[in-house]
Amino acid sequence: MKYLKKLLLLLCIGAIYNLYFTLINSGLTSWINIIIFIVFGYVEVLALELLFKYSIKFQKSIYIQILTIFLISSIVEIAYMLVTGFSFTIAIHFVLLGIPVTIIGLLYWKYHVDKIEKLLRDKKSNLSN
Protein backbone atom coordinates (compact mmCIF):
# COMPACT_ATOMS: atom_id res chain seq x y z
CA MET A 1 0.00 0.00 0.00
CA LYS A 2 2.96 2.31 0.67
CA TYR A 3 4.06 2.08 -2.98
CA LEU A 4 0.52 2.69 -4.20
CA LYS A 5 0.32 5.87 -2.11
CA LYS A 6 3.64 7.09 -3.51
CA LEU A 7 2.50 6.32 -7.07
CA LEU A 8 -0.76 8.20 -6.55
CA LEU A 9 1.09 11.16 -5.04
CA LEU A 10 3.49 11.19 -7.99
CA LEU A 11 0.58 11.10 -10.45
CA CYS A 12 -1.15 13.97 -8.64
CA ILE A 13 2.00 16.11 -8.61
CA GLY A 14 2.56 15.39 -12.30
CA ALA A 15 -1.04 16.29 -13.10
CA ILE A 16 -0.74 19.59 -11.23
CA TYR A 17 2.45 20.53 -13.08
CA ASN A 18 0.87 19.48 -16.39
CA LEU A 19 -2.18 21.62 -15.67
CA TYR A 20 -0.02 24.57 -14.63
CA PHE A 21 2.08 24.54 -17.81
CA THR A 22 -0.94 23.91 -20.01
CA LEU A 23 -2.79 26.91 -18.57
CA ILE A 24 0.27 29.14 -18.98
CA ASN A 25 0.61 28.22 -22.67
CA SER A 26 -3.09 28.35 -23.57
CA GLY A 27 -5.83 30.85 -24.15
CA LEU A 28 -9.05 31.82 -22.46
CA THR A 29 -10.82 28.59 -23.44
CA SER A 30 -8.56 26.51 -21.21
CA TRP A 31 -9.21 28.80 -18.27
CA ILE A 32 -12.96 28.54 -18.83
CA ASN A 33 -12.67 24.75 -19.06
CA ILE A 34 -10.78 24.54 -15.76
CA ILE A 35 -13.46 26.66 -14.08
CA ILE A 36 -16.15 24.34 -15.51
CA PHE A 37 -14.11 21.37 -14.25
CA ILE A 38 -13.95 22.84 -10.75
CA VAL A 39 -17.71 23.45 -10.72
CA PHE A 40 -18.48 19.91 -11.93
CA GLY A 41 -16.01 18.47 -9.40
CA TYR A 42 -17.63 20.44 -6.60
CA VAL A 43 -21.07 19.15 -7.57
CA GLU A 44 -19.74 15.58 -7.56
CA VAL A 45 -18.10 15.96 -4.15
CA LEU A 46 -21.25 17.58 -2.76
CA ALA A 47 -23.40 14.70 -4.05
CA LEU A 48 -21.10 12.13 -2.48
CA GLU A 49 -20.98 14.03 0.83
CA LEU A 50 -24.79 14.10 0.94
CA LEU A 51 -24.92 10.36 0.26
CA PHE A 52 -22.44 9.68 3.06
CA LYS A 53 -24.33 11.95 5.42
CA TYR A 54 -27.95 10.95 4.77
CA SER A 55 -28.09 7.45 3.22
CA ILE A 56 -27.89 4.63 5.75
CA LYS A 57 -27.68 1.95 3.03
CA PHE A 58 -24.83 3.85 1.40
CA GLN A 59 -22.97 4.17 4.69
CA LYS A 60 -23.20 0.47 5.52
CA SER A 61 -22.16 -1.17 2.25
CA ILE A 62 -18.69 -0.72 0.78
CA TYR A 63 -19.86 -2.29 -2.48
CA ILE A 64 -22.67 0.23 -2.89
CA GLN A 65 -20.15 2.99 -2.12
CA ILE A 66 -17.71 1.73 -4.75
CA LEU A 67 -20.37 1.31 -7.42
CA THR A 68 -22.00 4.68 -6.68
CA ILE A 69 -18.70 6.58 -6.65
CA PHE A 70 -17.74 5.04 -9.99
CA LEU A 71 -21.13 5.78 -11.55
CA ILE A 72 -21.32 9.38 -10.30
CA SER A 73 -17.72 10.04 -11.37
CA SER A 74 -18.36 8.58 -14.82
CA ILE A 75 -21.57 10.59 -15.30
CA VAL A 76 -19.85 13.81 -14.22
CA GLU A 77 -16.89 13.10 -16.49
CA ILE A 78 -19.16 12.50 -19.48
CA ALA A 79 -21.21 15.62 -18.69
CA TYR A 80 -18.05 17.73 -18.37
CA MET A 81 -16.70 16.51 -21.68
CA LEU A 82 -20.01 17.15 -23.46
CA VAL A 83 -20.19 20.68 -22.02
CA THR A 84 -16.63 21.44 -23.09
CA GLY A 85 -17.27 20.33 -26.68
CA PHE A 86 -16.17 16.71 -26.90
CA SER A 87 -18.30 14.04 -28.55
CA PHE A 88 -20.10 11.36 -26.56
CA THR A 89 -17.87 8.66 -28.09
CA ILE A 90 -14.71 10.40 -26.92
CA ALA A 91 -16.25 10.88 -23.47
CA ILE A 92 -16.97 7.14 -23.23
CA HIS A 93 -13.40 6.38 -24.33
CA PHE A 94 -12.07 8.59 -21.52
CA VAL A 95 -14.30 6.82 -19.00
CA LEU A 96 -12.93 3.48 -20.22
CA LEU A 97 -9.39 4.84 -20.10
CA GLY A 98 -9.96 5.88 -16.48
CA ILE A 99 -11.06 2.43 -15.35
CA PRO A 100 -7.53 1.28 -14.31
CA VAL A 101 -7.06 4.47 -12.26
CA THR A 102 -10.51 3.94 -10.77
CA ILE A 103 -9.66 0.36 -9.83
CA ILE A 104 -6.48 1.52 -8.07
CA GLY A 105 -8.46 4.17 -6.22
CA LEU A 106 -11.15 1.70 -5.24
CA LEU A 107 -8.60 -0.79 -3.95
CA TYR A 108 -7.11 1.96 -1.81
CA TRP A 109 -10.62 2.91 -0.65
CA LYS A 110 -11.36 -0.71 0.30
CA TYR A 111 -8.06 -0.92 2.20
CA HIS A 112 -8.85 2.34 4.02
CA VAL A 113 -12.38 1.19 4.97
CA ASP A 114 -11.11 -2.19 6.18
CA LYS A 115 -8.46 -0.45 8.28
CA ILE A 116 -11.04 1.84 9.90
CA GLU A 117 -13.41 -1.07 10.56
CA LYS A 118 -10.58 -3.02 12.21
CA LEU A 119 -9.70 -0.04 14.40
CA LEU A 120 -13.35 0.31 15.40
CA ARG A 121 -13.62 -3.40 16.25
CA ASP A 122 -10.44 -3.21 18.34
CA LYS A 123 -11.69 -0.14 20.16
CA LYS A 124 -15.07 -1.77 20.80
CA SER A 125 -13.42 -4.92 22.17
CA ASN A 126 -11.14 -2.82 24.39
CA LEU A 127 -14.14 -0.93 25.76
CA SER A 128 -16.04 -4.13 26.53
CA ASN A 129 -13.07 -5.63 28.41
PDB file of N, CA, C and O in Angstrom, residues 46-113:
ATOM      1  N   LEU A  46     -20.073  17.254  -3.544  1.00  0.00           N
ATOM      2  CA  LEU A  46     -21.254  17.576  -2.756  1.00  0.00           C
ATOM      3  C   LEU A  46     -22.263  16.427  -2.777  1.00  0.00           C
ATOM      4  O   LEU A  46     -22.805  16.049  -1.728  1.00  0.00           O
ATOM      5  N   ALA A  47     -22.476  15.836  -3.952  1.00  0.00           N
ATOM      6  CA  ALA A  47     -23.404  14.702  -4.054  1.00  0.00           C
ATOM      7  C   ALA A  47     -22.925  13.528  -3.206  1.00  0.00           C
ATOM      8  O   ALA A  47     -23.714  12.894  -2.493  1.00  0.00           O
ATOM      9  N   LEU A  48     -21.639  13.242  -3.265  1.00  0.00           N
ATOM     10  CA  LEU A  48     -21.100  12.131  -2.478  1.00  0.00           C
ATOM     11  C   LEU A  48     -21.160  12.425  -0.980  1.00  0.00           C
ATOM     12  O   LEU A  48     -21.474  11.539  -0.179  1.00  0.00           O
ATOM     13  N   GLU A  49     -20.883  13.664  -0.591  1.00  0.00           N
ATOM     14  CA  GLU A  49     -20.983  14.026   0.827  1.00  0.00           C
ATOM     15  C   GLU A  49     -22.412  13.862   1.339  1.00  0.00           C
ATOM     16  O   GLU A  49     -22.629  13.368   2.448  1.00  0.00           O
ATOM     17  N   LEU A  50     -23.382  14.258   0.527  1.00  0.00           N
ATOM     18  CA  LEU A  50     -24.785  14.104   0.936  1.00  0.00           C
ATOM     19  C   LEU A  50     -25.160  12.630   1.068  1.00  0.00           C
ATOM     20  O   LEU A  50     -25.884  12.253   1.992  1.00  0.00           O
ATOM     21  N   LEU A  51     -24.661  11.804   0.152  1.00  0.00           N
ATOM     22  CA  LEU A  51     -24.921  10.364   0.263  1.00  0.00           C
ATOM     23  C   LEU A  51     -24.313   9.794   1.537  1.00  0.00           C
ATOM     24  O   LEU A  51     -24.942   9.000   2.238  1.00  0.00           O
ATOM     25  N   PHE A  52     -23.082  10.177   1.835  1.00  0.00           N
ATOM     26  CA  PHE A  52     -22.443   9.681   3.057  1.00  0.00           C
ATOM     27  C   PHE A  52     -23.165  10.178   4.303  1.00  0.00           C
ATOM     28  O   PHE A  52     -23.233   9.482   5.303  1.00  0.00           O
ATOM     29  N   LYS A  53     -23.703  11.369   4.238  1.00  0.00           N
ATOM     30  CA  LYS A  53     -24.326  11.950   5.415  1.00  0.00           C
ATOM     31  C   LYS A  53     -25.742  11.425   5.658  1.00  0.00           C
ATOM     32  O   LYS A  53     -26.126  11.185   6.801  1.00  0.00           O
ATOM     33  N   TYR A  54     -26.520  11.220   4.590  1.00  0.00           N
ATOM     34  CA  TYR A  54     -27.949  10.949   4.770  1.00  0.00           C
ATOM     35  C   TYR A  54     -28.425   9.556   4.374  1.00  0.00           C
ATOM     36  O   TYR A  54     -29.528   9.188   4.713  1.00  0.00           O
ATOM     37  N   SER A  55     -27.629   8.777   3.665  1.00  0.00           N
ATOM     38  CA  SER A  55     -28.087   7.455   3.221  1.00  0.00           C
ATOM     39  C   SER A  55     -27.484   6.357   4.096  1.00  0.00           C
ATOM     40  O   SER A  55     -26.290   6.089   4.043  1.00  0.00           O
ATOM     41  N   ILE A  56     -28.341   5.712   4.864  1.00  0.00           N
ATOM     42  CA  ILE A  56     -27.886   4.631   5.754  1.00  0.00           C
ATOM     43  C   ILE A  56     -27.390   3.440   4.934  1.00  0.00           C
ATOM     44  O   ILE A  56     -26.345   2.855   5.247  1.00  0.00           O
ATOM     45  N   LYS A  57     -28.111   3.071   3.865  1.00  0.00           N
ATOM     46  CA  LYS A  57     -27.679   1.945   3.027  1.00  0.00           C
ATOM     47  C   LYS A  57     -26.316   2.228   2.402  1.00  0.00           C
ATOM     48  O   LYS A  57     -25.476   1.342   2.301  1.00  0.00           O
ATOM     49  N   PHE A  58     -26.108   3.463   1.995  1.00  0.00           N
ATOM     50  CA  PHE A  58     -24.828   3.847   1.400  1.00  0.00           C
ATOM     51  C   PHE A  58     -23.712   3.765   2.432  1.00  0.00           C
ATOM     52  O   PHE A  58     -22.612   3.307   2.128  1.00  0.00           O
ATOM     53  N   GLN A  59     -23.984   4.174   3.649  1.00  0.00           N
ATOM     54  CA  GLN A  59     -22.966   4.165   4.693  1.00  0.00           C
ATOM     55  C   GLN A  59     -22.547   2.748   5.081  1.00  0.00           C
ATOM     56  O   GLN A  59     -21.403   2.516   5.441  1.00  0.00           O
ATOM     57  N   LYS A  60     -23.467   1.803   4.996  1.00  0.00           N
ATOM     58  CA  LYS A  60     -23.201   0.465   5.521  1.00  0.00           C
ATOM     59  C   LYS A  60     -22.581  -0.497   4.516  1.00  0.00           C
ATOM     60  O   LYS A  60     -22.064  -1.535   4.917  1.00  0.00           O
ATOM     61  N   SER A  61     -22.642  -0.204   3.236  1.00  0.00           N
ATOM     62  CA  SER A  61     -22.161  -1.166   2.249  1.00  0.00           C
ATOM     63  C   SER A  61     -21.021  -0.582   1.420  1.00  0.00           C
ATOM     64  O   SER A  61     -21.220   0.363   0.651  1.00  0.00           O
ATOM     65  N   ILE A  62     -19.849  -1.168   1.544  1.00  0.00           N
ATOM     66  CA  ILE A  62     -18.687  -0.721   0.783  1.00  0.00           C
ATOM     67  C   ILE A  62     -18.917  -0.955  -0.707  1.00  0.00           C
ATOM     68  O   ILE A  62     -18.478  -0.166  -1.546  1.00  0.00           O
ATOM     69  N   TYR A  63     -19.641  -1.993  -1.063  1.00  0.00           N
ATOM     70  CA  TYR A  63     -19.863  -2.295  -2.479  1.00  0.00           C
ATOM     71  C   TYR A  63     -20.791  -1.274  -3.121  1.00  0.00           C
ATOM     72  O   TYR A  63     -20.570  -0.862  -4.266  1.00  0.00           O
ATOM     73  N   ILE A  64     -21.807  -0.833  -2.388  1.00  0.00           N
ATOM     74  CA  ILE A  64     -22.674   0.230  -2.890  1.00  0.00           C
ATOM     75  C   ILE A  64     -21.877   1.527  -3.011  1.00  0.00           C
ATOM     76  O   ILE A  64     -22.035   2.277  -3.975  1.00  0.00           O
ATOM     77  N   GLN A  65     -20.994   1.794  -2.063  1.00  0.00           N
ATOM     78  CA  GLN A  65     -20.153   2.990  -2.125  1.00  0.00           C
ATOM     79  C   GLN A  65     -19.275   2.969  -3.373  1.00  0.00           C
ATOM     80  O   GLN A  65     -19.205   3.951  -4.108  1.00  0.00           O
ATOM     81  N   ILE A  66     -18.608   1.845  -3.604  1.00  0.00           N
ATOM     82  CA  ILE A  66     -17.705   1.731  -4.750  1.00  0.00           C
ATOM     83  C   ILE A  66     -18.467   1.918  -6.054  1.00  0.00           C
ATOM     84  O   ILE A  66     -18.058   2.691  -6.920  1.00  0.00           O
ATOM     85  N   LEU A  67     -19.582   1.220  -6.201  1.00  0.00           N
ATOM     86  CA  LEU A  67     -20.372   1.313  -7.425  1.00  0.00           C
ATOM     87  C   LEU A  67     -20.913   2.729  -7.629  1.00  0.00           C
ATOM     88  O   LEU A  67     -20.840   3.288  -8.725  1.00  0.00           O
ATOM     89  N   THR A  68     -21.425   3.339  -6.580  1.00  0.00           N
ATOM     90  CA  THR A  68     -22.001   4.678  -6.682  1.00  0.00           C
ATOM     91  C   THR A  68     -20.933   5.718  -7.011  1.00  0.00           C
ATOM     92  O   THR A  68     -21.157   6.591  -7.851  1.00  0.00           O
ATOM     93  N   ILE A  69     -19.787   5.637  -6.363  1.00  0.00           N
ATOM     94  CA  ILE A  69     -18.705   6.583  -6.646  1.00  0.00           C
ATOM     95  C   ILE A  69     -18.261   6.464  -8.097  1.00  0.00           C
ATOM     96  O   ILE A  69     -18.079   7.467  -8.795  1.00  0.00           O
ATOM     97  N   PHE A  70     -18.129   5.238  -8.586  1.00  0.00           N
ATOM     98  CA  PHE A  70     -17.737   5.037  -9.991  1.00  0.00           C
ATOM     99  C   PHE A  70     -18.796   5.596 -10.936  1.00  0.00           C
ATOM    100  O   PHE A  70     -18.468   6.289 -11.901  1.00  0.00           O
ATOM    101  N   LEU A  71     -20.067   5.307 -10.661  1.00  0.00           N
ATOM    102  CA  LEU A  71     -21.130   5.783 -11.546  1.00  0.00           C
ATOM    103  C   LEU A  71     -21.243   7.309 -11.542  1.00  0.00           C
ATOM    104  O   LEU A  71     -21.348   7.929 -12.605  1.00  0.00           O
ATOM    105  N   ILE A  72     -21.219   7.917 -10.370  1.00  0.00           N
ATOM    106  CA  ILE A  72     -21.319   9.377 -10.297  1.00  0.00           C
ATOM    107  C   ILE A  72     -20.112  10.026 -10.973  1.00  0.00           C
ATOM    108  O   ILE A  72     -20.256  10.986 -11.736  1.00  0.00           O
ATOM    109  N   SER A  73     -18.929   9.489 -10.737  1.00  0.00           N
ATOM    110  CA  SER A  73     -17.723  10.038 -11.367  1.00  0.00           C
ATOM    111  C   SER A  73     -17.786   9.920 -12.888  1.00  0.00           C
ATOM    112  O   SER A  73     -17.431  10.856 -13.607  1.00  0.00           O
ATOM    113  N   SER A  74     -18.251   8.787 -13.368  1.00  0.00           N
ATOM    114  CA  SER A  74     -18.357   8.584 -14.820  1.00  0.00           C
ATOM    115  C   SER A  74     -19.379   9.528 -15.437  1.00  0.00           C
ATOM    116  O   SER A  74     -19.134  10.122 -16.497  1.00  0.00           O
ATOM    117  N   ILE A  75     -20.527   9.689 -14.789  1.00  0.00           N
ATOM    118  CA  ILE A  75     -21.565  10.589 -15.301  1.00  0.00           C
ATOM    119  C   ILE A  75     -21.059  12.027 -15.329  1.00  0.00           C
ATOM    120  O   ILE A  75     -21.253  12.754 -16.313  1.00  0.00           O
ATOM    121  N   VAL A  76     -20.386  12.442 -14.262  1.00  0.00           N
ATOM    122  CA  VAL A  76     -19.849  13.812 -14.216  1.00  0.00           C
ATOM    123  C   VAL A  76     -18.770  14.000 -15.270  1.00  0.00           C
ATOM    124  O   VAL A  76     -18.706  15.046 -15.927  1.00  0.00           O
ATOM    125  N   GLU A  77     -17.935  12.994 -15.466  1.00  0.00           N
ATOM    126  CA  GLU A  77     -16.890  13.097 -16.488  1.00  0.00           C
ATOM    127  C   GLU A  77     -17.496  13.227 -17.880  1.00  0.00           C
ATOM    128  O   GLU A  77     -17.068  14.064 -18.685  1.00  0.00           O
ATOM    129  N   ILE A  78     -18.505  12.420 -18.173  1.00  0.00           N
ATOM    130  CA  ILE A  78     -19.165  12.497 -19.479  1.00  0.00           C
ATOM    131  C   ILE A  78     -19.843  13.858 -19.648  1.00  0.00           C
ATOM    132  O   ILE A  78     -19.721  14.493 -20.700  1.00  0.00           O
ATOM    133  N   ALA A  79     -20.531  14.323 -18.610  1.00  0.00           N
ATOM    134  CA  ALA A  79     -21.206  15.624 -18.690  1.00  0.00           C
ATOM    135  C   ALA A  79     -20.195  16.747 -18.924  1.00  0.00           C
ATOM    136  O   ALA A  79     -20.417  17.635 -19.754  1.00  0.00           O
ATOM    137  N   TYR A  80     -19.082  16.709 -18.198  1.00  0.00           N
ATOM    138  CA  TYR A  80     -18.049  17.731 -18.374  1.00  0.00           C
ATOM    139  C   TYR A  80     -17.526  17.739 -19.801  1.00  0.00           C
ATOM    140  O   TYR A  80     -17.368  18.800 -20.419  1.00  0.00           O
ATOM    141  N   MET A  81     -17.255  16.576 -20.336  1.00  0.00           N
ATOM    142  CA  MET A  81     -16.703  16.506 -21.684  1.00  0.00           C
ATOM    143  C   MET A  81     -17.714  16.981 -22.726  1.00  0.00           C
ATOM    144  O   MET A  81     -17.342  17.624 -23.704  1.00  0.00           O
ATOM    145  N   LEU A  82     -18.993  16.675 -22.518  1.00  0.00           N
ATOM    146  CA  LEU A  82     -20.013  17.152 -23.459  1.00  0.00           C
ATOM    147  C   LEU A  82     -20.148  18.671 -23.388  1.00  0.00           C
ATOM    148  O   LEU A  82     -20.298  19.338 -24.413  1.00  0.00           O
ATOM    149  N   VAL A  83     -20.085  19.226 -22.186  1.00  0.00           N
ATOM    150  CA  VAL A  83     -20.195  20.681 -22.019  1.00  0.00           C
ATOM    151  C   VAL A  83     -19.000  21.397 -22.645  1.00  0.00           C
ATOM    152  O   VAL A  83     -19.140  22.484 -23.208  1.00  0.00           O
ATOM    153  N   THR A  84     -17.831  20.794 -22.561  1.00  0.00           N
ATOM    154  CA  THR A  84     -16.629  21.444 -23.095  1.00  0.00           C
ATOM    155  C   THR A  84     -16.392  21.141 -24.579  1.00  0.00           C
ATOM    156  O   THR A  84     -15.353  21.525 -25.119  1.00  0.00           O
ATOM    157  N   GLY A  85     -17.337  20.467 -25.225  1.00  0.00           N
ATOM    158  CA  GLY A  85     -17.275  20.332 -26.677  1.00  0.00           C
ATOM    159  C   GLY A  85     -16.788  19.012 -27.233  1.00  0.00           C
ATOM    160  O   GLY A  85     -16.593  18.888 -28.433  1.00  0.00           O
ATOM    161  N   PHE A  86     -16.591  18.007 -26.399  1.00  0.00           N
ATOM    162  CA  PHE A  86     -16.173  16.706 -26.903  1.00  0.00           C
ATOM    163  C   PHE A  86     -17.400  15.880 -27.298  1.00  0.00           C
ATOM    164  O   PHE A  86     -18.500  16.103 -26.793  1.00  0.00           O
ATOM    165  N   SER A  87     -17.188  14.901 -28.150  1.00  0.00           N
ATOM    166  CA  SER A  87     -18.304  14.039 -28.554  1.00  0.00           C
ATOM    167  C   SER A  87     -18.555  12.981 -27.478  1.00  0.00           C
ATOM    168  O   SER A  87     -17.707  12.708 -26.624  1.00  0.00           O
ATOM    169  N   PHE A  88     -19.735  12.393 -27.530  1.00  0.00           N
ATOM    170  CA  PHE A  88     -20.104  11.361 -26.564  1.00  0.00           C
ATOM    171  C   PHE A  88     -19.169  10.156 -26.672  1.00  0.00           C
ATOM    172  O   PHE A  88     -18.790   9.567 -25.660  1.00  0.00           O
ATOM    173  N   THR A  89     -18.772   9.807 -27.883  1.00  0.00           N
ATOM    174  CA  THR A  89     -17.870   8.662 -28.093  1.00  0.00           C
ATOM    175  C   THR A  89     -16.521   8.899 -27.415  1.00  0.00           C
ATOM    176  O   THR A  89     -15.992   8.007 -26.754  1.00  0.00           O
ATOM    177  N   ILE A  90     -15.988  10.080 -27.562  1.00  0.00           N
ATOM    178  CA  ILE A  90     -14.711  10.404 -26.920  1.00  0.00           C
ATOM    179  C   ILE A  90     -14.869  10.384 -25.404  1.00  0.00           C
ATOM    180  O   ILE A  90     -13.987   9.898 -24.682  1.00  0.00           O
ATOM    181  N   ALA A  91     -15.997  10.885 -24.918  1.00  0.00           N
ATOM    182  CA  ALA A  91     -16.245  10.878 -23.471  1.00  0.00           C
ATOM    183  C   ALA A  91     -16.273   9.450 -22.939  1.00  0.00           C
ATOM    184  O   ALA A  91     -15.695   9.162 -21.887  1.00  0.00           O
ATOM    185  N   ILE A  92     -16.923   8.551 -23.652  1.00  0.00           N
ATOM    186  CA  ILE A  92     -16.968   7.138 -23.235  1.00  0.00           C
ATOM    187  C   ILE A  92     -15.561   6.540 -23.261  1.00  0.00           C
ATOM    188  O   ILE A  92     -15.183   5.789 -22.355  1.00  0.00           O
ATOM    189  N   HIS A  93     -14.776   6.884 -24.267  1.00  0.00           N
ATOM    190  CA  HIS A  93     -13.396   6.377 -24.327  1.00  0.00           C
ATOM    191  C   HIS A  93     -12.581   6.850 -23.127  1.00  0.00           C
ATOM    192  O   HIS A  93     -11.780   6.095 -22.579  1.00  0.00           O
ATOM    193  N   PHE A  94     -12.778   8.093 -22.702  1.00  0.00           N
ATOM    194  CA  PHE A  94     -12.069   8.592 -21.525  1.00  0.00           C
ATOM    195  C   PHE A  94     -12.518   7.878 -20.259  1.00  0.00           C
ATOM    196  O   PHE A  94     -11.706   7.604 -19.369  1.00  0.00           O
ATOM    197  N   VAL A  95     -13.810   7.581 -20.161  1.00  0.00           N
ATOM    198  CA  VAL A  95     -14.297   6.822 -19.003  1.00  0.00           C
ATOM    199  C   VAL A  95     -13.639   5.443 -18.989  1.00  0.00           C
ATOM    200  O   VAL A  95     -13.163   4.977 -17.945  1.00  0.00           O
ATOM    201  N   LEU A  96     -13.579   4.793 -20.140  1.00  0.00           N
ATOM    202  CA  LEU A  96     -12.931   3.476 -20.223  1.00  0.00           C
ATOM    203  C   LEU A  96     -11.445   3.567 -19.919  1.00  0.00           C
ATOM    204  O   LEU A  96     -10.878   2.686 -19.267  1.00  0.00           O
ATOM    205  N   LEU A  97     -10.805   4.635 -20.368  1.00  0.00           N
ATOM    206  CA  LEU A  97      -9.387   4.843 -20.101  1.00  0.00           C
ATOM    207  C   LEU A  97      -9.131   5.041 -18.604  1.00  0.00           C
ATOM    208  O   LEU A  97      -8.094   4.644 -18.079  1.00  0.00           O
ATOM    209  N   GLY A  98     -10.104   5.622 -17.908  1.00  0.00           N
ATOM    210  CA  GLY A  98      -9.958   5.877 -16.479  1.00  0.00           C
ATOM    211  C   GLY A  98     -10.251   4.688 -15.593  1.00  0.00           C
ATOM    212  O   GLY A  98     -10.054   4.753 -14.379  1.00  0.00           O
ATOM    213  N   ILE A  99     -10.714   3.589 -16.163  1.00  0.00           N
ATOM    214  CA  ILE A  99     -11.060   2.425 -15.351  1.00  0.00           C
ATOM    215  C   ILE A  99      -9.866   1.888 -14.551  1.00  0.00           C
ATOM    216  O   ILE A  99     -10.012   1.608 -13.367  1.00  0.00           O
ATOM    217  N   PRO A 100      -8.660   1.750 -15.143  1.00  0.00           N
ATOM    218  CA  PRO A 100      -7.531   1.279 -14.312  1.00  0.00           C
ATOM    219  C   PRO A 100      -7.230   2.210 -13.133  1.00  0.00           C
ATOM    220  O   PRO A 100      -6.966   1.740 -12.025  1.00  0.00           O
ATOM    221  N   VAL A 101      -7.294   3.523 -13.356  1.00  0.00           N
ATOM    222  CA  VAL A 101      -7.057   4.471 -12.260  1.00  0.00           C
ATOM    223  C   VAL A 101      -8.159   4.324 -11.216  1.00  0.00           C
ATOM    224  O   VAL A 101      -7.909   4.352 -10.004  1.00  0.00           O
ATOM    225  N   THR A 102      -9.385   4.131 -11.680  1.00  0.00           N
ATOM    226  CA  THR A 102     -10.514   3.941 -10.770  1.00  0.00           C
ATOM    227  C   THR A 102     -10.330   2.683  -9.942  1.00  0.00           C
ATOM    228  O   THR A 102     -10.575   2.693  -8.730  1.00  0.00           O
ATOM    229  N   ILE A 103      -9.871   1.615 -10.551  1.00  0.00           N
ATOM    230  CA  ILE A 103      -9.663   0.360  -9.829  1.00  0.00           C
ATOM    231  C   ILE A 103      -8.596   0.544  -8.746  1.00  0.00           C
ATOM    232  O   ILE A 103      -8.768   0.090  -7.617  1.00  0.00           O
ATOM    233  N   ILE A 104      -7.521   1.250  -9.075  1.00  0.00           N
ATOM    234  CA  ILE A 104      -6.478   1.520  -8.074  1.00  0.00           C
ATOM    235  C   ILE A 104      -7.058   2.331  -6.920  1.00  0.00           C
ATOM    236  O   ILE A 104      -6.837   2.030  -5.747  1.00  0.00           O
ATOM    237  N   GLY A 105      -7.829   3.355  -7.247  1.00  0.00           N
ATOM    238  CA  GLY A 105      -8.456   4.174  -6.218  1.00  0.00           C
ATOM    239  C   GLY A 105      -9.430   3.381  -5.363  1.00  0.00           C
ATOM    240  O   GLY A 105      -9.487   3.549  -4.138  1.00  0.00           O
ATOM    241  N   LEU A 106     -10.183   2.494  -5.991  1.00  0.00           N
ATOM    242  CA  LEU A 106     -11.149   1.697  -5.240  1.00  0.00           C
ATOM    243  C   LEU A 106     -10.466   0.668  -4.344  1.00  0.00           C
ATOM    244  O   LEU A 106     -10.938   0.387  -3.237  1.00  0.00           O
ATOM    245  N   LEU A 107      -9.356   0.122  -4.809  1.00  0.00           N
ATOM    246  CA  LEU A 107      -8.597  -0.795  -3.953  1.00  0.00           C
ATOM    247  C   LEU A 107      -8.057  -0.061  -2.729  1.00  0.00           C
ATOM    248  O   LEU A 107      -8.101  -0.583  -1.616  1.00  0.00           O
ATOM    249  N   TYR A 108      -7.579   1.157  -2.940  1.00  0.00           N
ATOM    250  CA  TYR A 108      -7.109   1.959  -1.810  1.00  0.00           C
ATOM    251  C   TYR A 108      -8.272   2.281  -0.881  1.00  0.00           C
ATOM    252  O   TYR A 108      -8.145   2.217   0.343  1.00  0.00           O
ATOM    253  N   TRP A 109      -9.427   2.614  -1.450  1.00  0.00           N
ATOM    254  CA  TRP A 109     -10.622   2.914  -0.650  1.00  0.00           C
ATOM    255  C   TRP A 109     -11.013   1.707   0.204  1.00  0.00           C
ATOM    256  O   TRP A 109     -11.295   1.829   1.381  1.00  0.00           O
ATOM    257  N   LYS A 110     -11.020   0.528  -0.419  1.00  0.00           N
ATOM    258  CA  LYS A 110     -11.365  -0.708   0.299  1.00  0.00           C
ATOM    259  C   LYS A 110     -10.373  -0.944   1.435  1.00  0.00           C
ATOM    260  O   LYS A 110     -10.761  -1.289   2.554  1.00  0.00           O
ATOM    261  N   TYR A 111      -9.089  -0.755   1.167  1.00  0.00           N
ATOM    262  CA  TYR A 111      -8.056  -0.918   2.195  1.00  0.00           C
ATOM    263  C   TYR A 111      -8.304   0.064   3.343  1.00  0.00           C
ATOM    264  O   TYR A 111      -8.227  -0.309   4.513  1.00  0.00           O
ATOM    265  N   HIS A 112      -8.612   1.302   3.013  1.00  0.00           N
ATOM    266  CA  HIS A 112      -8.852   2.336   4.024  1.00  0.00           C
ATOM    267  C   HIS A 112     -10.078   1.985   4.875  1.00  0.00           C
ATOM    268  O   HIS A 112     -10.038   2.085   6.103  1.00  0.00           O
ATOM    269  N   VAL A 113     -11.150   1.555   4.239  1.00  0.00           N
ATOM    270  CA  VAL A 113     -12.378   1.193   4.967  1.00  0.00           C
ATOM    271  C   VAL A 113     -12.121  -0.014   5.867  1.00  0.00           C
ATOM    272  O   VAL A 113     -12.545  -0.029   7.029  1.00  0.00           O
TER     273      VAL A 113
END
